[in-house]
mmCIF file of C-alpha atoms in Angstrom:
data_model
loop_
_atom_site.group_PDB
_atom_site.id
_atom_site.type_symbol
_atom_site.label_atom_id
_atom_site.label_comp_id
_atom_site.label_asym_id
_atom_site.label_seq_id
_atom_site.Cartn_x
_atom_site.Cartn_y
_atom_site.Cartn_z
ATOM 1 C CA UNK A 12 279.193 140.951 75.031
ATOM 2 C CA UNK A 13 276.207 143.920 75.688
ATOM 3 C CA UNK A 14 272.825 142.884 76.829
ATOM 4 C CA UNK A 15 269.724 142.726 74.193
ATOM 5 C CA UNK A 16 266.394 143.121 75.892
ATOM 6 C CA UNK A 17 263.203 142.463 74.783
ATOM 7 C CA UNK A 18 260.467 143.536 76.784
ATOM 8 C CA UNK A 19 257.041 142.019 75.500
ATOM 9 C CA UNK A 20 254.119 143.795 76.453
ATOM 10 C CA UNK A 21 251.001 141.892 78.923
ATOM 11 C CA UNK A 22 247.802 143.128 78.185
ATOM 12 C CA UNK A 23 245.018 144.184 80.070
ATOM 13 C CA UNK A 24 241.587 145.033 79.699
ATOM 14 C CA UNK A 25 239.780 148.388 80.888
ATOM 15 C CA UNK A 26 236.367 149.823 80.791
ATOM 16 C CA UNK A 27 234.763 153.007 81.884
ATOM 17 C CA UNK A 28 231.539 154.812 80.979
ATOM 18 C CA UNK A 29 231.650 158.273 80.640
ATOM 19 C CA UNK A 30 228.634 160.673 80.963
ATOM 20 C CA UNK A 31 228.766 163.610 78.774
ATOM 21 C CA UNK A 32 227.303 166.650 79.289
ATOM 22 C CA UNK A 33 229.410 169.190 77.277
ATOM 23 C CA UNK A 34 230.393 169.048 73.829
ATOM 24 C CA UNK A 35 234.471 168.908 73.981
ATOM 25 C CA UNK A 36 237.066 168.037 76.611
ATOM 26 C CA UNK A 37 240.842 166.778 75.922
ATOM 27 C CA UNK A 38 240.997 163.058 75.726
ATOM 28 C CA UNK A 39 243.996 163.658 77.926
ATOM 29 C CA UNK A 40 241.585 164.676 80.882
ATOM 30 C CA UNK A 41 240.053 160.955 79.544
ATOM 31 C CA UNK A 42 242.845 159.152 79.604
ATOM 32 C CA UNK A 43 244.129 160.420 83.041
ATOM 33 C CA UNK A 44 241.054 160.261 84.943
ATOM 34 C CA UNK A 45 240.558 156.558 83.529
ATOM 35 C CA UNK A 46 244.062 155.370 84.397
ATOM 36 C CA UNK A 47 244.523 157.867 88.210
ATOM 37 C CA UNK A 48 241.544 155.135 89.412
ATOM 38 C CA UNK A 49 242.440 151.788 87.451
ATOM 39 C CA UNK A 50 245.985 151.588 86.194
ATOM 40 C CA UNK A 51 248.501 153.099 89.411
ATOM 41 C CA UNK A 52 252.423 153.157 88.045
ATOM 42 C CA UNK A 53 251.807 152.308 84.595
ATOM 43 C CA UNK A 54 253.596 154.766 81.790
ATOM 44 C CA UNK A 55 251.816 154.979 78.521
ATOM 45 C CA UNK A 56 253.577 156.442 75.973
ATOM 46 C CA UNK A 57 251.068 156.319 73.644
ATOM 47 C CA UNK A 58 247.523 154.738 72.597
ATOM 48 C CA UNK A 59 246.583 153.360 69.100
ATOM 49 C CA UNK A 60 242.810 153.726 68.053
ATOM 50 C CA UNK A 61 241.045 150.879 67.791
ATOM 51 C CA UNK A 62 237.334 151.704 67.235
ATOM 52 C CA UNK A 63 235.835 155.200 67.389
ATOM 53 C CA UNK A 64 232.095 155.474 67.804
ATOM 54 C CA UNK A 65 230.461 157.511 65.090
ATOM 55 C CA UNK A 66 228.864 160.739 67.637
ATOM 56 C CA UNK A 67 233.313 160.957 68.267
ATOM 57 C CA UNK A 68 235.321 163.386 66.485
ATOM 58 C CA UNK A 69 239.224 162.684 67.677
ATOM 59 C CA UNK A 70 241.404 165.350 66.631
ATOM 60 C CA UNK A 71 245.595 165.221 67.329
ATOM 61 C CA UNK A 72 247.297 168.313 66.112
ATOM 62 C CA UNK A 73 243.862 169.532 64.458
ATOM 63 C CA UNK A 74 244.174 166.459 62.371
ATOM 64 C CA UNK A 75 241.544 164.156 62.687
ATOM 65 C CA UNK A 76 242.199 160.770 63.686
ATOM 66 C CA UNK A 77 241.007 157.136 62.404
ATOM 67 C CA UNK A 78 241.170 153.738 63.309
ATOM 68 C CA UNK A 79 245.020 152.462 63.462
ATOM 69 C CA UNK A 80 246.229 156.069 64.190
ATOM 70 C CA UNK A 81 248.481 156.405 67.088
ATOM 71 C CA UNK A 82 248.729 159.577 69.431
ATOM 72 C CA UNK A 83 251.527 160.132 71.421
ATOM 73 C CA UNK A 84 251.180 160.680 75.067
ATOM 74 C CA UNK A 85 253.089 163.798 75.160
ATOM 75 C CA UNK A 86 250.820 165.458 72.511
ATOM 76 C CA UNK A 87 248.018 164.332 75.008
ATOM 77 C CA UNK A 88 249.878 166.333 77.696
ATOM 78 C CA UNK A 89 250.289 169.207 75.737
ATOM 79 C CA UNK A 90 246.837 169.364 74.978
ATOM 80 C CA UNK A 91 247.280 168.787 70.983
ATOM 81 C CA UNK A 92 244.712 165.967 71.473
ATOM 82 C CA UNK A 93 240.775 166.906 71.816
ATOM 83 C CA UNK A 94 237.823 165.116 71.109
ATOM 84 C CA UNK A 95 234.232 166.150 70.007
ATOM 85 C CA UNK A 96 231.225 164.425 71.418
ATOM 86 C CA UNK A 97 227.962 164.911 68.771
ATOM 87 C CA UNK A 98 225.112 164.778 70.517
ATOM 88 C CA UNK A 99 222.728 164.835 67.558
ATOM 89 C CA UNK A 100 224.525 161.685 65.823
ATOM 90 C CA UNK A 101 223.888 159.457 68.983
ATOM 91 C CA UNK A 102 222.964 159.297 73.283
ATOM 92 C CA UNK A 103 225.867 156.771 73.498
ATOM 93 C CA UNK A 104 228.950 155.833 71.825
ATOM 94 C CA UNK A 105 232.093 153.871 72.306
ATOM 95 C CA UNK A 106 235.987 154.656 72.214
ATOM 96 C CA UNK A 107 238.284 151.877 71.502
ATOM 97 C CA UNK A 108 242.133 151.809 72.062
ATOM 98 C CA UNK A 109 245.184 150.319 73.436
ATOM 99 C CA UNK A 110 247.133 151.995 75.762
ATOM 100 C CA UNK A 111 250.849 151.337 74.839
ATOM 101 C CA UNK A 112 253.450 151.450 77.687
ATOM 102 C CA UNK A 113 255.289 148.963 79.303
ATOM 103 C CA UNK A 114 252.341 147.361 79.661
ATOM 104 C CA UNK A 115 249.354 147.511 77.093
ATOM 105 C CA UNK A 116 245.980 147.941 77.940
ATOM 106 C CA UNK A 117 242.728 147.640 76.094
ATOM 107 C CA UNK A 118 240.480 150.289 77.103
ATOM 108 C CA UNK A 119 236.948 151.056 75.877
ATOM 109 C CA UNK A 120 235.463 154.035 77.177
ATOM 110 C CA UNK A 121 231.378 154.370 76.686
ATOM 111 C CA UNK A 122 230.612 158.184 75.893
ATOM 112 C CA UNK A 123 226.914 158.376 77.301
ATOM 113 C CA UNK A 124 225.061 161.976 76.510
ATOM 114 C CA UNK A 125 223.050 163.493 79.499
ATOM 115 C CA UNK A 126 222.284 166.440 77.641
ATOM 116 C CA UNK B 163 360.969 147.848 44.423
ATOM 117 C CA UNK B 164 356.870 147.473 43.729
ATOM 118 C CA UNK B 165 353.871 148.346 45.028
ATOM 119 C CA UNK B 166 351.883 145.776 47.351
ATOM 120 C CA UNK B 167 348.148 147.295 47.111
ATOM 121 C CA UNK B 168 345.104 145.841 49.170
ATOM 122 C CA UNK B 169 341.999 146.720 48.194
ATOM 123 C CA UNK B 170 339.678 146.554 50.940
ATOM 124 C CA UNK B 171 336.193 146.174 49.567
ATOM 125 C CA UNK B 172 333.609 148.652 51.678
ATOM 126 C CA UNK B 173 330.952 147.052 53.185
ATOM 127 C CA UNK B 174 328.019 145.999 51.277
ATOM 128 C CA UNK B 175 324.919 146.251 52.881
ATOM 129 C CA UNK B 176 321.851 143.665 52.871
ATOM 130 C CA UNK B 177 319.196 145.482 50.876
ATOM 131 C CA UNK B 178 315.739 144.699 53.070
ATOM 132 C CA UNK B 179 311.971 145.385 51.526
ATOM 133 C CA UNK B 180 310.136 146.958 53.583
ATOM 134 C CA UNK B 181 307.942 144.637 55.957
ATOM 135 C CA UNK B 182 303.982 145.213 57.058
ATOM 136 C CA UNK B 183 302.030 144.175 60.028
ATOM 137 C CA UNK B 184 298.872 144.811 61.542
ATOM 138 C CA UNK B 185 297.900 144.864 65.313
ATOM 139 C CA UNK B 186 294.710 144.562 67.375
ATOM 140 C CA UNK B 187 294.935 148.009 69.958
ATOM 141 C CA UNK B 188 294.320 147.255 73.586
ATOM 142 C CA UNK B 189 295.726 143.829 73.332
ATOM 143 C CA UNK B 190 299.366 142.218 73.153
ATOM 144 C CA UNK B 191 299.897 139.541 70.521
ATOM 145 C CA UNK B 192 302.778 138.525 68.416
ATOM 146 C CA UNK B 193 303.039 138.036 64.611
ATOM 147 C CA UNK B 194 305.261 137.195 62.151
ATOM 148 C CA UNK B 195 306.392 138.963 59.541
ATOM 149 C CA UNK B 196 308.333 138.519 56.458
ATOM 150 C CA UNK B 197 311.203 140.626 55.412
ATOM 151 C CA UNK B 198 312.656 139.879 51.983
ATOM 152 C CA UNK B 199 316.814 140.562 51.340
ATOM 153 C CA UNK B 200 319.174 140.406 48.522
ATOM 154 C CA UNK B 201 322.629 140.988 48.629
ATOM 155 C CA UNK B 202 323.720 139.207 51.504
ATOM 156 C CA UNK B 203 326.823 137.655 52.378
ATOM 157 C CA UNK B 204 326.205 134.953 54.863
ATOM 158 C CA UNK B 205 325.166 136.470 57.733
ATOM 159 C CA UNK B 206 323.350 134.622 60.313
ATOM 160 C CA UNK B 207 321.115 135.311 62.838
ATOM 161 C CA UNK B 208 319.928 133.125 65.864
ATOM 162 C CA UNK B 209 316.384 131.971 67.194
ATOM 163 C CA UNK B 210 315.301 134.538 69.709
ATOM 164 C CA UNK B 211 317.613 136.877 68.583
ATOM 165 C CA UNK B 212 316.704 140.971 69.832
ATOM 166 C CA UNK B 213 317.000 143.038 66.948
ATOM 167 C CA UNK B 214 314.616 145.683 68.410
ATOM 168 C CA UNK B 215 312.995 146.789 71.568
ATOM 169 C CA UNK B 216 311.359 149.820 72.351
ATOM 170 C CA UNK B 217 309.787 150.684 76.145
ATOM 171 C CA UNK B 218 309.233 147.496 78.290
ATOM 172 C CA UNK B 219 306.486 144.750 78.334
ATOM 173 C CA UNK B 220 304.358 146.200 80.852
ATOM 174 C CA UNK B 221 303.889 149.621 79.037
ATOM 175 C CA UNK B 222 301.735 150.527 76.336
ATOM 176 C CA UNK B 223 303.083 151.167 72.961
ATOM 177 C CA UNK B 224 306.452 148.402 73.781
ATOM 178 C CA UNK B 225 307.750 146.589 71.112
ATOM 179 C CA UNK B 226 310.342 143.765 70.803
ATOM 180 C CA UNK B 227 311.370 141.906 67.020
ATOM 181 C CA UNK B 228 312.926 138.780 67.222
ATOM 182 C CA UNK B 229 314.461 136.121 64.815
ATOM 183 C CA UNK B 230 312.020 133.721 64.307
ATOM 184 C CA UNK B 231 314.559 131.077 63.785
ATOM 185 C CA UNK B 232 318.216 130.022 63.090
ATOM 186 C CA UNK B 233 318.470 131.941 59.518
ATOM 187 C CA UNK B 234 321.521 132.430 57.460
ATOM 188 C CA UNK B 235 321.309 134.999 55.040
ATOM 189 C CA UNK B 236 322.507 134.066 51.547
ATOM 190 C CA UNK B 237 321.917 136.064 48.343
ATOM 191 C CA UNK B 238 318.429 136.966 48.354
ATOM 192 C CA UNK B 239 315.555 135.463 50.555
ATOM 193 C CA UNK B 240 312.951 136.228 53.516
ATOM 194 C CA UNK B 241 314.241 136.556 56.941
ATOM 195 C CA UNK B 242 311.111 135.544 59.581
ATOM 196 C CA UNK B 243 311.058 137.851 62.152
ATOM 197 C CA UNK B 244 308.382 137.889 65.207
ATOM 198 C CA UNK B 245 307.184 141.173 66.524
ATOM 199 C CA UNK B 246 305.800 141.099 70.084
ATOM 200 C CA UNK B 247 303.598 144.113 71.188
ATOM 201 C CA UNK B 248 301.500 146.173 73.401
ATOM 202 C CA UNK B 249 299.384 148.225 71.530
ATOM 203 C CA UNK B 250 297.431 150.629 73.562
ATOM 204 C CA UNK B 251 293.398 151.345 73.036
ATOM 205 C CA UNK B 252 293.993 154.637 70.850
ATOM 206 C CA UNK B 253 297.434 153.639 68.934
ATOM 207 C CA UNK B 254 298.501 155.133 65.772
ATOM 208 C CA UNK B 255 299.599 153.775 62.980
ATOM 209 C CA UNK B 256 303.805 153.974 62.918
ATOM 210 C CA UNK B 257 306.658 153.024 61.231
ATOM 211 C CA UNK B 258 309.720 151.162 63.397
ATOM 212 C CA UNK B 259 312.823 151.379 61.931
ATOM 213 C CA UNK B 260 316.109 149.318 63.433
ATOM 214 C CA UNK B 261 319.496 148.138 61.717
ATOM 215 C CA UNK B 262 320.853 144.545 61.318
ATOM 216 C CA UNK B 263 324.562 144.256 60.233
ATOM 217 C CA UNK B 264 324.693 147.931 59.844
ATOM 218 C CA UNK B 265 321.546 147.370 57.406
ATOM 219 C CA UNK B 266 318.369 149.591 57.489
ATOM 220 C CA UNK B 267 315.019 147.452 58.341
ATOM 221 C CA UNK B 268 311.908 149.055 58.151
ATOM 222 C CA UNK B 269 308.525 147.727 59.470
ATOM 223 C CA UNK B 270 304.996 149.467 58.957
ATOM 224 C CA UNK B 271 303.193 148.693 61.767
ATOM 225 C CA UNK B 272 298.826 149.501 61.031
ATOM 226 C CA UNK B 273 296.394 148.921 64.178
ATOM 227 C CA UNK B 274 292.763 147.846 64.095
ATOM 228 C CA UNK B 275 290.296 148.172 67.249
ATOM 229 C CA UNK B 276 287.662 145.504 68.264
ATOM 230 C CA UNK B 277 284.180 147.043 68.194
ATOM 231 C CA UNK B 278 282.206 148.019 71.047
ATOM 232 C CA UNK B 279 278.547 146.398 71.445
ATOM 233 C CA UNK B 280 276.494 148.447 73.546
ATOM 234 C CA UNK B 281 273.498 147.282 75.904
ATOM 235 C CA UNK B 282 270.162 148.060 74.086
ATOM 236 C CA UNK B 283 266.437 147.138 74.942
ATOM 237 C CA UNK B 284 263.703 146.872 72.775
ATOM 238 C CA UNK B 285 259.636 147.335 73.455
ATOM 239 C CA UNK B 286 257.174 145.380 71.497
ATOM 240 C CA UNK B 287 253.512 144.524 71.952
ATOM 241 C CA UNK B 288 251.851 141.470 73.375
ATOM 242 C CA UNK B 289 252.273 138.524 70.887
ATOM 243 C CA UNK B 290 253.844 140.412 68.286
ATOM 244 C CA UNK B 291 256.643 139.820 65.938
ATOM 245 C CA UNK B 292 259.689 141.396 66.139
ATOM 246 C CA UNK B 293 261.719 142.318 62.555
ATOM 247 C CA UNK B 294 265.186 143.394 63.392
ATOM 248 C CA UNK B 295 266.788 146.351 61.932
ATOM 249 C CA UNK B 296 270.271 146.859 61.013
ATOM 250 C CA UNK B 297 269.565 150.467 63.018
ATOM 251 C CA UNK B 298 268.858 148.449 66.277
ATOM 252 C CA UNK B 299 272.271 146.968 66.427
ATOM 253 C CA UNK B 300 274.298 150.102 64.198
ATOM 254 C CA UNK B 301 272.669 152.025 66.674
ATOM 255 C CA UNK B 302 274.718 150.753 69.709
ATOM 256 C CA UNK B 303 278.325 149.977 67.717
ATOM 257 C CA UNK B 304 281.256 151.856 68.357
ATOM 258 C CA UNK B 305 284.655 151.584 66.272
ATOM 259 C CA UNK B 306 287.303 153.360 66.899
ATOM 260 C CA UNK B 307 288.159 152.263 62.947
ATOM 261 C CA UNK B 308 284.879 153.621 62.058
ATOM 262 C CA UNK B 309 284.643 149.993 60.310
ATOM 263 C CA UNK B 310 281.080 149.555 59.660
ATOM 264 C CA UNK B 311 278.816 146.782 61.187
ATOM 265 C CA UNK B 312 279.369 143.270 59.322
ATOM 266 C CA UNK B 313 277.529 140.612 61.485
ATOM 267 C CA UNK B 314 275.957 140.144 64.997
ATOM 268 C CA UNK B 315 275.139 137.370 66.536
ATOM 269 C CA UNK B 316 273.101 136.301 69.840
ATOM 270 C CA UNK B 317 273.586 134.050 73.022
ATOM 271 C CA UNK B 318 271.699 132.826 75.534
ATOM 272 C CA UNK B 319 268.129 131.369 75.665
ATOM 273 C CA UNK B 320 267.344 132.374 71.594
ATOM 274 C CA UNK B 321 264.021 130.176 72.073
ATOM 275 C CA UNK B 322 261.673 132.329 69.660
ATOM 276 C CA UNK B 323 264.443 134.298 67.497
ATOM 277 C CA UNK B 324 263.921 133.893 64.022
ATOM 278 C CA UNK B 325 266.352 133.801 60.367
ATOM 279 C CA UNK B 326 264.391 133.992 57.150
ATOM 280 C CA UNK B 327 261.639 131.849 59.383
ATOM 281 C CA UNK B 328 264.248 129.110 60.340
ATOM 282 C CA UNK B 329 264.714 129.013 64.467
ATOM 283 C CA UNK B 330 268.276 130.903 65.096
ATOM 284 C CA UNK B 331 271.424 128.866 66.310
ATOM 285 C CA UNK B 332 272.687 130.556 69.381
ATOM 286 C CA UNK B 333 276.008 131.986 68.015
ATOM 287 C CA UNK B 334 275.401 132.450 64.356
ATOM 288 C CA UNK B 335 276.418 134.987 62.727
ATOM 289 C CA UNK B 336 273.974 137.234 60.873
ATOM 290 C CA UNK B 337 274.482 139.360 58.483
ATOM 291 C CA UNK B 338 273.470 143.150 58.116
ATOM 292 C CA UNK B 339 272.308 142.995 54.795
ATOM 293 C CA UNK B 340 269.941 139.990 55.750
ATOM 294 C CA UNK B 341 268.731 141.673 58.747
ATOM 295 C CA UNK B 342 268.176 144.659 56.471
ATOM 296 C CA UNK B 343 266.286 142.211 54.228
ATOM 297 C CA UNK B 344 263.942 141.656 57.230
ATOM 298 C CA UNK B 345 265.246 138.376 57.829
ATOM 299 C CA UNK B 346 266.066 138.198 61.518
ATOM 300 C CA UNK B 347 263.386 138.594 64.172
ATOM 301 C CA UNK B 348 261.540 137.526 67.276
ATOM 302 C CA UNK B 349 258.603 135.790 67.539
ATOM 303 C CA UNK B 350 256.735 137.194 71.302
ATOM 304 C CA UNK B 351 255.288 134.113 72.790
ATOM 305 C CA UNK B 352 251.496 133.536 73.429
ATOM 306 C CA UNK B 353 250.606 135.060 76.458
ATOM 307 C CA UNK B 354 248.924 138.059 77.985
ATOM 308 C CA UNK B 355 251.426 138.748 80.740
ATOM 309 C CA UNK B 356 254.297 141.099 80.513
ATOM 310 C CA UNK B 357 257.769 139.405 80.332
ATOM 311 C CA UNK B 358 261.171 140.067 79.267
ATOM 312 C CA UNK B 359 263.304 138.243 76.900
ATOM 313 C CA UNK B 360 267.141 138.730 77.755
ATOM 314 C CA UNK B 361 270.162 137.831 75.775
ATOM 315 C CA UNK B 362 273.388 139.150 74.715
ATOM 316 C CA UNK B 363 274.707 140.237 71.308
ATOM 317 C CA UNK B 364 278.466 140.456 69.717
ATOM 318 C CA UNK B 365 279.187 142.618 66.843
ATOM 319 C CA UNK B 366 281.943 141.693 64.106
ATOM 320 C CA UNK B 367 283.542 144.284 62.062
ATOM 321 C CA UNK B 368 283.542 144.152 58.465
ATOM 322 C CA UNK B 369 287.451 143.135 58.958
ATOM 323 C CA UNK B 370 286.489 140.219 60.987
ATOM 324 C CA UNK B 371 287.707 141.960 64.249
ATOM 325 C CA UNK B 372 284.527 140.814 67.240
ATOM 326 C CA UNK B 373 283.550 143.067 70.462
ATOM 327 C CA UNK B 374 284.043 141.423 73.747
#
């Protein structure tokens, strides 16, 4: 007989507020920064978009992404993933995803502008 | 004066068909097989009777035929013979070929190999459904036949595993074409917290042969 594993995912919640003050910056540097202080240990292979506020602009590849569109973590690390804060559109707006690993996390991430 | 002749017939031999059997490889096991004659003349042979033996019972690849039983070959019929053997992990197919009453036997001897399940672990999301497909379980098969994949089945604690919506009975088999169909699957409990659902898996062969 050989093993069969199933390994069901928990899930978390995270939040972070981000001020902006320049117009572009690789979600990896996001995503890192936001798990390096919250989430120690955890592997994500990848995140699934949730909700993306309407002054974001996510781009994977230099395709641009929508809700239910997954990016793979090692496209994050080879900085195939940016994303574009508008200003003009709004002074705050949110970024929803889940974080998909051994572990999944919800994460929302407020974009605030201090331009 | 005249002429006292004998004639001394010459031997007739038994005419035997050919026989066929088929072995597991990496096991020993004994089967029976059938051997029809015509043309004989009375001859006998007794239970437990040697009429072959190659190597000896510890090695791999030996052999033994035996009578199956007190026989006494009239005319035309089937003598029951039992073959005994040791058929290693990689054995070819062969032919054995031995002699009874100066008569040519030959047996055709054709090996088939248990499949090999392999460990596998799958990922899913928090309170998701599972559907099963045939690739997770074709994906970690081996057969030395190169059979292909007939029907798994699962042990252990198969609280929350699924066939065409039905709960699974630990030890059913399931076919590939219903898991294809999306029939077999897992149902994640309802939780938040991270857990891990373990069980083990056998694989048949589509000739019926099962992994360990």
């Amino acid at each position: 007989m050989a093993n069969l594993k199933i390994r069901i995912a928990g899930i978390s919640t995270k939040e972070a507020s981000i001020n902006v003050d320049w117009e572009m910056h690789d979600l990896n540097y996001t995503l890192n920064s936001l798990f390096s202080s919250n989430i120690e240990g955890i592997t994500i292979n990848k995140i699934k978009l949730v909700s993306i506020g309407s002054a974001l602009t996510i781009e994977n590849n230099s395709i641009i992404q929508n809700v239910d569109d997954e990016i793979l973590m090692s496209d994050m690390d080879a900085g195939n993933t940016r994303i574009t804060y508008d200003h003009v559109v709004s002074s705050s707006s949110i970024l929803e995803y889940q974080a998909i690993g051994s572990s999944i996390f919800n994460v929302t991430i407020t974009f605030n502008s201090i331009v | 004066m005249g002429i006292l002749r004998f004639r001394v017939a010459a031997k007739e031999n038994i005419e035997f068909g050919g026989g066929f059997v088929e072995f597991l490889r990496g096991s020993t096991s004994s089967k029976i097989v059938d051997i029809i004659y015509g043309n004989a003349t009375g001859q006998s042979v007794i239970a437990n009777q040697v009429l072959y033996t190659y190597l000896t019972p510890s090695d791999d690849g030996y052999i033994e035929v035996k009578a199956s039983s007190n026989q006494i070959l009239i005319g035309s019929g089937v003598l029951n013979l039992t073959i005994t053997h040791k058929a290693s992990a990689t054995q070819s197919d062969q032919n054995i070929y031995f002699n009874f009453d100066s008569s040519p036997i030959s047996i055709e001897i054709s090996y088939n190999s248990k499949p090999v399940a392999e460990d596998f672990t799958v990922d899913i999301t928090n309170r998701s459904v599972y559907v099963f497909e045939p690739t997770d379980f074709t994906d970690h098969y081996i057969d030395f036949d190169n059979d292909v994949l007939s029907q798994i089945s699962i042990s252990g604690d198969i609280t929350g595993y699924e066939v065409n919506s039905i709960p699974y009975n630990e030890g059913d088999w399931i076919s590939i074409n219903d898991i294809n169909s999306g029939l077999f699957r897992y149902v994640s409990l309802n939780q938040d917290t991270y857990y891990e659902k373990d069980n083990t898996w056998k694989a048949k062969d589509i000739n019926g042969n099962i992994s360990n």
